[in-house]
Coordinates of C-alpha atoms and ligand atoms in Angstrom, one line a residue:
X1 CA -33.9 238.2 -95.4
X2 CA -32.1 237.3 -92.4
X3 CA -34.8 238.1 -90.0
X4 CA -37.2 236.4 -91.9
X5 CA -39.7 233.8 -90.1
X6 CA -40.2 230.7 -91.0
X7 CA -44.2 232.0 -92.2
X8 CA -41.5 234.4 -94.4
X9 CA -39.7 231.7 -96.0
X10 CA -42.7 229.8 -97.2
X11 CA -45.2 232.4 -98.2
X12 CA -41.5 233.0 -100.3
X13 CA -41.1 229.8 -101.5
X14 CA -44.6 229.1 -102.0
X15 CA -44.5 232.7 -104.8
X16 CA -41.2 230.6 -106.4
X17 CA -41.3 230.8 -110.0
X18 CA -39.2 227.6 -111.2
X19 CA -37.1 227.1 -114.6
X20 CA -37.3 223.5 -115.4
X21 CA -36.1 223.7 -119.2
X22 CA -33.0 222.8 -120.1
X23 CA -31.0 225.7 -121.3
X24 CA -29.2 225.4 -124.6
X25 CA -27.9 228.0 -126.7
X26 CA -29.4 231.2 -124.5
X27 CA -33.0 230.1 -124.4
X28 CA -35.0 227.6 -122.5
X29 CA -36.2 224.2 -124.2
X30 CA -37.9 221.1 -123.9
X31 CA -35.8 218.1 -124.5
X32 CA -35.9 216.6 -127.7
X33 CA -37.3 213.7 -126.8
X34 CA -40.4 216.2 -124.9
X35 CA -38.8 213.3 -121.6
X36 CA -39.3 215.4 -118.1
X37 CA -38.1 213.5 -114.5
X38 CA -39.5 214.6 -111.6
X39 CA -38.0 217.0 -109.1
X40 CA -39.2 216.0 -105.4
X41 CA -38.8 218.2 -102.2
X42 CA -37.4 215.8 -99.9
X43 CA -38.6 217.7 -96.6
X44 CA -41.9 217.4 -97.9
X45 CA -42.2 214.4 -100.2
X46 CA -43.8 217.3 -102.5
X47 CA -43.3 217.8 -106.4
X48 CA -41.7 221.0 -106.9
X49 CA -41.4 220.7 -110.5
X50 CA -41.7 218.1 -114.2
X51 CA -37.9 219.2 -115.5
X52 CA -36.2 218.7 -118.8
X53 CA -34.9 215.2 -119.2
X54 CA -32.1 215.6 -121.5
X55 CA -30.4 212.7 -123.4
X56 CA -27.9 212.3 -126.0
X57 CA -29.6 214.6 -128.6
X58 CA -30.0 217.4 -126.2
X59 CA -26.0 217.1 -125.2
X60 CA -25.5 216.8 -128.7
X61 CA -27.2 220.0 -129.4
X62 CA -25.8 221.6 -126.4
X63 CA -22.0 220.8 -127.2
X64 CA -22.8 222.2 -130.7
X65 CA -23.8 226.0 -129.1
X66 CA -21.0 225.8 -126.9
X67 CA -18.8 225.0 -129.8
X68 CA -19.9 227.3 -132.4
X69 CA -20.0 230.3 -129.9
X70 CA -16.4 229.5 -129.3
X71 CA -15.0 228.8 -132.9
X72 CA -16.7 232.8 -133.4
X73 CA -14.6 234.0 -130.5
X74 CA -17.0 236.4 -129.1
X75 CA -16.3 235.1 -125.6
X76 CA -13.2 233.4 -126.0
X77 CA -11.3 235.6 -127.7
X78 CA -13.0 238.7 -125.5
X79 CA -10.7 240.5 -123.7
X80 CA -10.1 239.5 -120.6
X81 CA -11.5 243.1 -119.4
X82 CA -14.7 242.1 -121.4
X83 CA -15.0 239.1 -120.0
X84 CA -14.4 239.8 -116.2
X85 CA -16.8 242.9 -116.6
X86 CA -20.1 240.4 -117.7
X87 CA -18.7 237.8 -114.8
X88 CA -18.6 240.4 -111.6
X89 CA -22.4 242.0 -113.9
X90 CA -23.3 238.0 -112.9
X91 CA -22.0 238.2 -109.5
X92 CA -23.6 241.2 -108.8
X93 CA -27.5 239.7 -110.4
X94 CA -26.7 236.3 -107.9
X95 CA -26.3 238.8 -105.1
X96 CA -29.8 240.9 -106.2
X97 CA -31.0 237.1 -106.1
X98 CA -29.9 235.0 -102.9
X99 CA -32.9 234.8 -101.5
X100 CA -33.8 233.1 -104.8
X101 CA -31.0 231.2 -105.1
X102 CA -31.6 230.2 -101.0
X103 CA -35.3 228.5 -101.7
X104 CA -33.8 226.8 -104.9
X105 CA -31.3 224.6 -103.3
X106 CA -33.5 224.0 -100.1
X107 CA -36.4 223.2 -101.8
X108 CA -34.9 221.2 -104.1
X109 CA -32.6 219.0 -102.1
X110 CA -33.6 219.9 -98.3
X111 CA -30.7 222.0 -97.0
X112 CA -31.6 224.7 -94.2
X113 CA -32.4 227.9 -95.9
X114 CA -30.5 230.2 -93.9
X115 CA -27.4 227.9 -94.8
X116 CA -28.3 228.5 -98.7
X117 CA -28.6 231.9 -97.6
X118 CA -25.7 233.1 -95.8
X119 CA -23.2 230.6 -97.1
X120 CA -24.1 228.9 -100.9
X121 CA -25.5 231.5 -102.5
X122 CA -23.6 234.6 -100.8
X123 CA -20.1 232.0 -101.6
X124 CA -21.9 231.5 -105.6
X125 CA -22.0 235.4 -106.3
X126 CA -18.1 235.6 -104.1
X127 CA -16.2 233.5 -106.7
X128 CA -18.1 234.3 -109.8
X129 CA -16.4 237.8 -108.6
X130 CA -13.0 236.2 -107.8
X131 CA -12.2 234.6 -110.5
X132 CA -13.1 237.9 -112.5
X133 CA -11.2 240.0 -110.9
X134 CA -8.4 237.5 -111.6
X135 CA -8.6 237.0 -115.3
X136 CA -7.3 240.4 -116.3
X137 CA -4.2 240.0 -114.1
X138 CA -2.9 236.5 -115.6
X139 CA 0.1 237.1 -117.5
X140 CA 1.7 235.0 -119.7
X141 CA 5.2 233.6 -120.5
X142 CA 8.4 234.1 -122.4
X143 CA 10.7 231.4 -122.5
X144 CA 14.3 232.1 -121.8
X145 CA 15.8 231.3 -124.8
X146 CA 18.9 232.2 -127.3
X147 CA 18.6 235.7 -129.2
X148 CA 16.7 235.1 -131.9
X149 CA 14.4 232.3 -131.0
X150 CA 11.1 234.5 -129.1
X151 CA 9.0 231.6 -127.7
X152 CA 5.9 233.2 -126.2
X153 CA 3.9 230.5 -123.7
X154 CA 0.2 231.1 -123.3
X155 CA -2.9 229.7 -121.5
X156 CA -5.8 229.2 -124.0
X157 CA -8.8 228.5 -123.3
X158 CA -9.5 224.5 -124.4
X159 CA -12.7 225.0 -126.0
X160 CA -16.2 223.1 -125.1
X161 CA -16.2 222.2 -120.9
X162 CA -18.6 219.7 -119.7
X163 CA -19.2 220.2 -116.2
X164 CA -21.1 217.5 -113.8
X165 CA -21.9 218.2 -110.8
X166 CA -23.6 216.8 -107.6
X167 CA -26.5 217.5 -105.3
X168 CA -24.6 218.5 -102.1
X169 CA -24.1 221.6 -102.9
X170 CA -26.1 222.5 -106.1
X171 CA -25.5 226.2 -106.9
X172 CA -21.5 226.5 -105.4
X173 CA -20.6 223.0 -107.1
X174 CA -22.0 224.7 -110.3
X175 CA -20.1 227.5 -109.6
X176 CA -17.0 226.0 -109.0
X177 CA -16.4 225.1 -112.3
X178 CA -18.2 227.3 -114.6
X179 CA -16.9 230.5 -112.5
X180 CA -13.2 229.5 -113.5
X181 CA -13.9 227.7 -117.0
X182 CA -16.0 230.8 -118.5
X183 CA -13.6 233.3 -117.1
X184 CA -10.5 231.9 -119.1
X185 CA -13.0 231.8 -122.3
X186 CA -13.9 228.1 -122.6
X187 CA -17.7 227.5 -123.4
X188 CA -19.1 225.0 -120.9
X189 CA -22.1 222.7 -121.1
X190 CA -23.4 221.8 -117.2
X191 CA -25.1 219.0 -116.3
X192 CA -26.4 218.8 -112.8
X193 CA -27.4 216.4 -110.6
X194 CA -30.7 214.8 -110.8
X195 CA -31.5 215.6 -107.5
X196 CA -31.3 219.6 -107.6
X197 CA -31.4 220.8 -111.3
X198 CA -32.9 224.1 -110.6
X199 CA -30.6 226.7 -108.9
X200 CA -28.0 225.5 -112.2
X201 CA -31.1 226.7 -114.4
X202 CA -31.7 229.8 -113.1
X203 CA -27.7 231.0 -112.9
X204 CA -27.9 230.0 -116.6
X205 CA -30.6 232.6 -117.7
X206 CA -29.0 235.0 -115.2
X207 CA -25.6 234.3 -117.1
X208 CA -27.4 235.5 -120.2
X209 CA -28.7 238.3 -118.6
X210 CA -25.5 239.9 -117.4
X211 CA -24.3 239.6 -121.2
X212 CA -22.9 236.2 -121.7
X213 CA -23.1 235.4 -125.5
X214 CA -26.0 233.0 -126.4
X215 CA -24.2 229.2 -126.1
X216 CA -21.6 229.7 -123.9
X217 CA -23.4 228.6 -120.7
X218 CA -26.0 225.4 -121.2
X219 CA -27.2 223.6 -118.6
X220 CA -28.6 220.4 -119.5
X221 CA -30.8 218.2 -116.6
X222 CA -31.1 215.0 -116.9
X223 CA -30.3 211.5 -115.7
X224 CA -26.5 210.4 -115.0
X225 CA -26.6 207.5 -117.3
X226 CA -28.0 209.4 -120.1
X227 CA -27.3 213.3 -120.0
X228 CA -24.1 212.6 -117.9
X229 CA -22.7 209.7 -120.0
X230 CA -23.7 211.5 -123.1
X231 CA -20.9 214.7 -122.6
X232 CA -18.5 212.0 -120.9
X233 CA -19.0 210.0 -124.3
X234 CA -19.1 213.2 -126.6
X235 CA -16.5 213.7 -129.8
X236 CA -16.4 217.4 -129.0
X237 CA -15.7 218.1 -125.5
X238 CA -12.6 218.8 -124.2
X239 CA -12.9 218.5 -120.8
X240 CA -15.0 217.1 -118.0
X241 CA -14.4 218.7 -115.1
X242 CA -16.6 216.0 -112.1
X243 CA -17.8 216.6 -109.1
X244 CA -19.4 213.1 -107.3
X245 CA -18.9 209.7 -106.4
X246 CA -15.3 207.7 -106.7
X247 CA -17.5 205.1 -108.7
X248 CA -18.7 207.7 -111.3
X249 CA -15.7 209.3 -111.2
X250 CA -14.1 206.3 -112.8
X251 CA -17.1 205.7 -115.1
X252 CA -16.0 209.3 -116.7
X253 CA -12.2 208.0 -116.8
X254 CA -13.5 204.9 -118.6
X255 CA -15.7 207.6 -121.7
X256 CA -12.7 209.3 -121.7
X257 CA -10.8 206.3 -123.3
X258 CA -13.6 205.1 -125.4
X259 CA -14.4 208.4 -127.2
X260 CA -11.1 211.2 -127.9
X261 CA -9.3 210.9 -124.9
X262 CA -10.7 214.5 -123.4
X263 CA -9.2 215.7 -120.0
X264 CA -11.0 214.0 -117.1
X265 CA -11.1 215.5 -114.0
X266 CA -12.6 214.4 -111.0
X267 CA -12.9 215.3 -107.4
X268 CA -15.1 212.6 -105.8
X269 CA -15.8 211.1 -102.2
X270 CA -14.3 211.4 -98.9
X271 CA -13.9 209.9 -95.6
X272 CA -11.9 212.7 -93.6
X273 CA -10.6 211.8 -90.5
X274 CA -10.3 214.3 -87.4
X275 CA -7.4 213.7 -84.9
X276 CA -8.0 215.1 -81.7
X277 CA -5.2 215.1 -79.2
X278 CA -5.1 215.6 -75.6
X279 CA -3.1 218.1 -75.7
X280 CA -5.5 220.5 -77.6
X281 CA -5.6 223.5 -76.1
X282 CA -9.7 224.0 -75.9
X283 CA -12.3 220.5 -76.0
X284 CA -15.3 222.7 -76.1
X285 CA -14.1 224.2 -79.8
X286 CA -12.7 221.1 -80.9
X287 CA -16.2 219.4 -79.6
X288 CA -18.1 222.1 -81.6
X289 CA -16.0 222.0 -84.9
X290 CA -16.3 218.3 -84.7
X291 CA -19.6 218.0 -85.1
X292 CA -19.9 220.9 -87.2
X293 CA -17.3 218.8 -89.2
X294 CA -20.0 215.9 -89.3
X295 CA -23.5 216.8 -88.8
X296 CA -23.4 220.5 -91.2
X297 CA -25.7 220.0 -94.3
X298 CA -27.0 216.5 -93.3
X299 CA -23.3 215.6 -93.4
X300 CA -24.0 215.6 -96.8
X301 CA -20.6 217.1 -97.3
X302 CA -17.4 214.9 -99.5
X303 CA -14.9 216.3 -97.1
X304 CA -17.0 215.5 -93.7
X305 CA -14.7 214.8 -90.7
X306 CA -16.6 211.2 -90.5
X307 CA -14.0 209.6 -88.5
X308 CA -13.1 211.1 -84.8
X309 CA -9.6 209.7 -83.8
X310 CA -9.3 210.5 -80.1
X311 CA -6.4 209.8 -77.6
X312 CA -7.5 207.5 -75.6
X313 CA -7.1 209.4 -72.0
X314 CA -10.0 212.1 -73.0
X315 CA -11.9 210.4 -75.8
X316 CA -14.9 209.5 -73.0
X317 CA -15.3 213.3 -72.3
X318 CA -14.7 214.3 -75.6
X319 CA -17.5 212.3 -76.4
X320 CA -19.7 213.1 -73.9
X321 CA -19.2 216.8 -75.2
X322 CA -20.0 215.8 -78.4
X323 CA -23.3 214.1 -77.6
X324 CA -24.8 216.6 -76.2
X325 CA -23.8 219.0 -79.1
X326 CA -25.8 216.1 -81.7
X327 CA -28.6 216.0 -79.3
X328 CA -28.9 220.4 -80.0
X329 CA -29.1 219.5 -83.8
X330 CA -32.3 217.5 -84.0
X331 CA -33.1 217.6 -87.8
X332 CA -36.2 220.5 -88.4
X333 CA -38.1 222.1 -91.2
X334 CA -35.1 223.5 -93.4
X335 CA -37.4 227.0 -94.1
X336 CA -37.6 227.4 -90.5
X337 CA -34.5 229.7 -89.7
X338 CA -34.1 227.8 -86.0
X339 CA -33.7 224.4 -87.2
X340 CA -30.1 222.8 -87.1
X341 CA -30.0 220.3 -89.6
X342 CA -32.2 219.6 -92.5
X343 CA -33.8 216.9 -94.9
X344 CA -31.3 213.9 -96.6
X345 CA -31.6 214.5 -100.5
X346 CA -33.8 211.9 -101.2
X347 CA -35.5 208.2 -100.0
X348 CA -32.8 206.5 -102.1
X349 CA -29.9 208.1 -100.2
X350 CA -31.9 208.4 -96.7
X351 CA -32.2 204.4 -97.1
X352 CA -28.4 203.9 -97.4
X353 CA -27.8 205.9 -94.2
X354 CA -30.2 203.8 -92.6
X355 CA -28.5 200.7 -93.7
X356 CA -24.8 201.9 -92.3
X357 CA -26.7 203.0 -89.2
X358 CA -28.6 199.6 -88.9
X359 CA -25.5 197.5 -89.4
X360 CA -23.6 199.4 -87.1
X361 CA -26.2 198.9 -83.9
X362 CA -24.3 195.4 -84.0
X363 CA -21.1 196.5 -84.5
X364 CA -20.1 199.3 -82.5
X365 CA -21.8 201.4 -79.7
X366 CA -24.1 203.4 -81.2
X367 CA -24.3 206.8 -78.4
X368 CA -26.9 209.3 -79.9
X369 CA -29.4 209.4 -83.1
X370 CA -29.3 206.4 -84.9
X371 CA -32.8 207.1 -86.6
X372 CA -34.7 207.8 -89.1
X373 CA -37.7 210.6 -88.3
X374 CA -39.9 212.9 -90.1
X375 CA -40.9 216.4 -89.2
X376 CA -44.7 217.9 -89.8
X377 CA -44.9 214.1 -90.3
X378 CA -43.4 214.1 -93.8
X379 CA -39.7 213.9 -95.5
X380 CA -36.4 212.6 -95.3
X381 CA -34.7 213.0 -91.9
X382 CA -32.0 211.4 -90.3
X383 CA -31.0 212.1 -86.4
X384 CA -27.2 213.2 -86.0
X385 CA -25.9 210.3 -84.9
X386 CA -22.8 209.2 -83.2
X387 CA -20.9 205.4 -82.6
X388 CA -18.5 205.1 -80.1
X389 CA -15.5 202.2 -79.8
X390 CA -16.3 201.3 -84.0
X391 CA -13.8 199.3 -85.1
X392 CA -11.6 200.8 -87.7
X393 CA -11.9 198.1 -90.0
X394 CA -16.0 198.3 -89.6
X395 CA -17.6 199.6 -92.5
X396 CA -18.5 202.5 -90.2
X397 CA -14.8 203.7 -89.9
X398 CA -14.0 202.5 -94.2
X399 CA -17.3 203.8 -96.3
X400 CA -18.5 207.0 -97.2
X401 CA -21.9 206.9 -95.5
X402 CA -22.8 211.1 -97.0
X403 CA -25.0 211.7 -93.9
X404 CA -25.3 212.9 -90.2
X405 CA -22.9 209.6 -88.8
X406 CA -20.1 210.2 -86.9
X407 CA -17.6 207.2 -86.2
X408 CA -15.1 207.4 -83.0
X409 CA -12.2 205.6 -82.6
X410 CA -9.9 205.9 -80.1
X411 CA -6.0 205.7 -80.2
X412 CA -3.2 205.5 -77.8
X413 CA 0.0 207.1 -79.9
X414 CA 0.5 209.6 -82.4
X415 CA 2.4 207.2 -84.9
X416 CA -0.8 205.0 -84.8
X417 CA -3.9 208.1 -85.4
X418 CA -1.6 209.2 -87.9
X419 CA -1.2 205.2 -89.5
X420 CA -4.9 204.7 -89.2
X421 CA -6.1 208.2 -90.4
X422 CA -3.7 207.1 -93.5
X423 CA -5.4 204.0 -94.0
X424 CA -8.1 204.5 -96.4
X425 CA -8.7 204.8 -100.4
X426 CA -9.7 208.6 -99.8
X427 CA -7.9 211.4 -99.2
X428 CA -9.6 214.8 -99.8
X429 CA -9.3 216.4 -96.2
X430 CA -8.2 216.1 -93.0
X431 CA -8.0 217.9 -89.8
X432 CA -5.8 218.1 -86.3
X433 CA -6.5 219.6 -82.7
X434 CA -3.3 220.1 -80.6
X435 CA -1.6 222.9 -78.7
X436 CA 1.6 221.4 -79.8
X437 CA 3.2 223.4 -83.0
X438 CA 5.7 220.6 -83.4
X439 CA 2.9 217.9 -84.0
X440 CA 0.7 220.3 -85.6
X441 CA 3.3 220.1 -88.6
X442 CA 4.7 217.2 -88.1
X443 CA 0.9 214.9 -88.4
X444 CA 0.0 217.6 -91.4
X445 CA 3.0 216.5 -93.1
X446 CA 2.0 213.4 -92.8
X447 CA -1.4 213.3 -93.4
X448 CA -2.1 211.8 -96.8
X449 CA -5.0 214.6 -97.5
X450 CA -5.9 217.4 -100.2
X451 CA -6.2 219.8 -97.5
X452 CA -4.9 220.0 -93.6
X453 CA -7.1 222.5 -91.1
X454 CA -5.1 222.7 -87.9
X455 CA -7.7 223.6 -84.9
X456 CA -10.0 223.8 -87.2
X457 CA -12.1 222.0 -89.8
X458 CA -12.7 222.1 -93.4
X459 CA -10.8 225.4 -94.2
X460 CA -11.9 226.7 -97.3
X461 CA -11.3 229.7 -99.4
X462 CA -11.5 230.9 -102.9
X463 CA -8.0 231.5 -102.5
X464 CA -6.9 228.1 -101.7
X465 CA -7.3 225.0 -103.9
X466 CA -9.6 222.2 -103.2
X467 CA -9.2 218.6 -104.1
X468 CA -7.9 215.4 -102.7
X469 CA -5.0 212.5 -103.1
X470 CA -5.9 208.9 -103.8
X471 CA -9.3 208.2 -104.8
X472 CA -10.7 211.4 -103.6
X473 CA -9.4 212.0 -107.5
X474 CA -6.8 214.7 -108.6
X475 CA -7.1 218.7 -110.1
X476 CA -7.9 221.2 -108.0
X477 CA -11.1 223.6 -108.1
X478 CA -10.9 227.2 -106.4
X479 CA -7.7 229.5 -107.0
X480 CA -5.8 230.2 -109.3
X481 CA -4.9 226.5 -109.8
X482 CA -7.9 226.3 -111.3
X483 CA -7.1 227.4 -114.5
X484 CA -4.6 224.2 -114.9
X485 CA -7.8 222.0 -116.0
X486 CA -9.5 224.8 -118.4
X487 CA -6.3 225.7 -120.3
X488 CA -3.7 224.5 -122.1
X489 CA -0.7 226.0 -122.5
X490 CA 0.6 226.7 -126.1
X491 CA 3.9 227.9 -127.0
X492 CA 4.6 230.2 -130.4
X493 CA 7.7 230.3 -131.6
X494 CA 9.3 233.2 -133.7
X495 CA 12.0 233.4 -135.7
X496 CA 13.7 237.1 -135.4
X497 CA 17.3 238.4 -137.4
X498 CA 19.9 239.2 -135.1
X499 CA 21.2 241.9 -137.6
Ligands
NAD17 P1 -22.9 210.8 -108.1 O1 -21.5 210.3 -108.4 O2 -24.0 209.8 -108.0 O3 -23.4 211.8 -109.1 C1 -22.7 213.0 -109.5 C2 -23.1 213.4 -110.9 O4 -22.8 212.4 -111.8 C3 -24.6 213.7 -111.0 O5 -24.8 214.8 -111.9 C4 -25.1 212.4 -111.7 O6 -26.3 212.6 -112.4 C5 -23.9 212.0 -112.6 N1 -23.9 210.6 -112.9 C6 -24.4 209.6 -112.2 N2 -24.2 208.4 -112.8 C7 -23.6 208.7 -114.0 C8 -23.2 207.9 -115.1 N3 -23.3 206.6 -115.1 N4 -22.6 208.6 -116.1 C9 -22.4 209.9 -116.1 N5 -22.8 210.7 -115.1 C10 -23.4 210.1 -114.0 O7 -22.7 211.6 -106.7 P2 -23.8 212.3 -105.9 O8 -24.6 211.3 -105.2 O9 -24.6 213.3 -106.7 O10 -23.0 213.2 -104.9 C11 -22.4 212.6 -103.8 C12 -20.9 212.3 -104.0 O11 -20.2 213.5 -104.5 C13 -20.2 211.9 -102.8 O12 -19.4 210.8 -103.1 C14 -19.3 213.1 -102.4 O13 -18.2 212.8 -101.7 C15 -19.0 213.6 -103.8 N6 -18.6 215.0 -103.7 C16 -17.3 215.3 -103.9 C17 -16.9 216.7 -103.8 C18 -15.4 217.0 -104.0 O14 -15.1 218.2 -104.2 N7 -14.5 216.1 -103.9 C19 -17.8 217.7 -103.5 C20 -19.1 217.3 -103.4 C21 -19.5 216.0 -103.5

């Protein structure tokens, strides 16, 4: 697969067999209402497929497998063995199907292929396996209390998990949070975005196939505003766990309060900033990470390093490296394994990049990129594009734009990148070039951010927990912190004689 052509990739994708049922209770169904949307190929403009478009009913019935499975016990109450044995059975079946799993996500919302290849779906199939191989080595708690009072403190499993995800990263986001809510027993109900329904469909059958009891995995597709309101609303979920905007992040807050007050958590946008220093010890990595940091899957990414701070004594040849880095990542056919960057998601989201972009030519100095192209002379494509000198207080600088726009702004001390890089309602990541170990932990320390990467950017691991401060939302996905949002911790107490 890793040699393959371009000519290999679409005779591939063009043999695809696509799920486009929704998933409820181990088998694949029509909604209710027989409703489908339309799923479109945004480097093509193409229909790839007429999915499921679930509402209320569907969710309803949904919720109902997912409970019933887990009032019977038969995953939640599986050994831990059990369960991790039919969890690393799954990881192994994504791993028999990543080039699958590849085409999905790139056909569905334009990432390059070889991306979905050696990165999403290889990561999907990683932390199914992690979080296996974790749950039989959880132990639980005794409380140290007087002779004759044995209080025991477990994790249970809280019961029915909705899970809504974005389009970003379709298959990992899904994986995210069923990987850890299915491993410590909970059934979960997934509702993905719009926008890229169909890797989620195809894990769900494979799920099933590696022995997951009927109901505990349902993926329902659908619209925000009806499938994704309709678990936020629900009587009988426990949990949502959220991956996606700060604005629907807060919607879910908001069904939380006006249905039975189920645990809401949400990791939402970003607008990372990455302080370059001049003492960094080496421009031409820093240049590369930076706009690895920026312009890697579209920018499409909610912990993007959209905002450079540079001192000001080497931001002109910092940018100057930068440049000609954008100008090596012209946007190309995502099947072709030599493009650099791929399609946006969709015209909706390709627009709204256009509009930062357009009101920035006024604004700042716009460098490199700064339009809108096609390739074959179809799709959604957006140069990389940089602006120098932007203002921090331009829109530029404040918004999540979720595409290939860099912002540069340059400072003069430490105290101010630091006060600046502060200054904004997100805080999910953040990242730091200097030689210097004193400042290196002094600026992390005070960088208001989810995650620090020091010389580097967007550090990542199953190991280490994900998530921001602020309005980049609270919880953590990945590790073993994880487990915080799909368990509650119960206490028994017992009674004993002391004679
Ligand atoms: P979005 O908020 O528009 O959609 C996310 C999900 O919510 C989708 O499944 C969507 O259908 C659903 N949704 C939309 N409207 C809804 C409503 N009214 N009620 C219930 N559900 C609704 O986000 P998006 O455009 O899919 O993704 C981009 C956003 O995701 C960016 O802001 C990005 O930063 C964020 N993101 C965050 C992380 C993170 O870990 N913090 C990771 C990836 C993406």
């Amino acid at each position: 697969m890793l040699d393959y052509t371009k000519a290999d990739w679409t005779e591939r994708a063009s043999g695809l067999r696509l799920r486009n049922k929704a998933f409820i209770g181990g088998k694949f169904v029509d909604a209710a209402s027989g409703e489908v949307f339309q799923s479109i190929n945004p480097a093509t403009d193409g229909l790839l497929a007429n999915v499921a478009s679930c509402d209320m009913e569907d969710v309803d019935r949904a919720v109902h497998a997912a409970r019933t499975v887990f009032e019977v016990g038969s995953w939640s109450r599986a050994a831990p063995a059990e369960r991790k044995a039919v969890l690393l059975k799954l990881a192994e079946l994504i791993r028999e199907n990543l080039e699958e799993f590849a085409l999905l996500d790139s056909l569905d919302m334009g990432k390059l292929v070889m991306d979905a290849a050696t990165i999403d779906a290889p990561g999907s199939a990683h932390f199914f396996q992690w979080y296996a191989e974790a749950i039989d080595k959880i132990y639980d708690e005794v409380a140290p209390n007087s002779p004759g009072d044995l209080a025991i403190i477990a994790r249970v499993p809280l019961g029915v998990i909705g899970a809504v995800t974005p389009w970003n990263f379709p298959l990992d986001m899904a994986t995210w949070k069923a990987a850890a809510a299915l491993a410590a027993g909970n059934s979960v109900v997934l509702k993905p975005a719009e926008q890229s329904p169909l890797s989620a469909l195809r894990l769900a059958e494979l799920a099933s196939e590696a022995g997951l009891p009927d109901g505990v995995f349902n993926v329902v597709p659908g619209y925000g505003h009806t499938a994704g309101r309709a678990l936020g609303l629900h009587m009988d979920v426990d949990c949502v766990a959220f991956t996606g905007s700060t604005a629907i992040g807060k919607k879910f807050m908001e069904y939380s309060g006006q249905s039975n007050l189920k645990q809401i958590w949400p990791e939402t946008g970003g607008k990372s900033p990455n302080l370059v220093f001049a003492d960094c010890e080496n421009f031409d990595d820093a240049a590369d990470m930076a706009a690895l940091g920026i312009f890697f899957n579209q920018g499409e990414v909610c912990s993007a390093n959209s905002r450079l701070y540079v001192e000001r004594s080497v931001k002109d040849e910092f940018v100057e490296k930068l440049i000609e880095r954008a100008q090596a990542m012209q946007p190309g056919n995502p099947l072709d394994p030599g493009s650099k960057m791929g399609a946006i998601v969709d015209r909706k989201q390709t627009e709204g990049v256009m509009r930062f972009v357009e009101a920035g030519k006024q604004t700042a100095n716009l460098v490199t990129g700064g339009a809108q192209v096609q390739v074959d002379g179809k799709g959604c494509f957006v140069q990389p594009t940089i602006f120098d000198d932007v203002s921090h207080d331009d829109p530029l600088a404040r918004d999540e734009i979720f595409g290939p726009v860099l912002s540069v702004i340059p400072f003069d001390t430490e105290v101010e990148a630091v006060s600046m890089a502060n200054d904004s309602i997100y805080g999910l990541a953040a990242s730091v070039w200097t030689a210097n170990l004193s400042r290196a932990l002094r600026v992390s320390d005070r960088l208001m951010a989810g995650t620090v990467s020091v010389n580097t950017v967007d550090a990542l691991s199953a190991q280490t927990p994900f998530g921001g401060m602020k309005q980049s939302g609270f919880g953590r996905d990945l590790s073993l912190h994880s487990f915080d949002k799909y368990t509650a911790l119960k206490t028994t107490w017992i009674k004993y004689s002391l004679s």
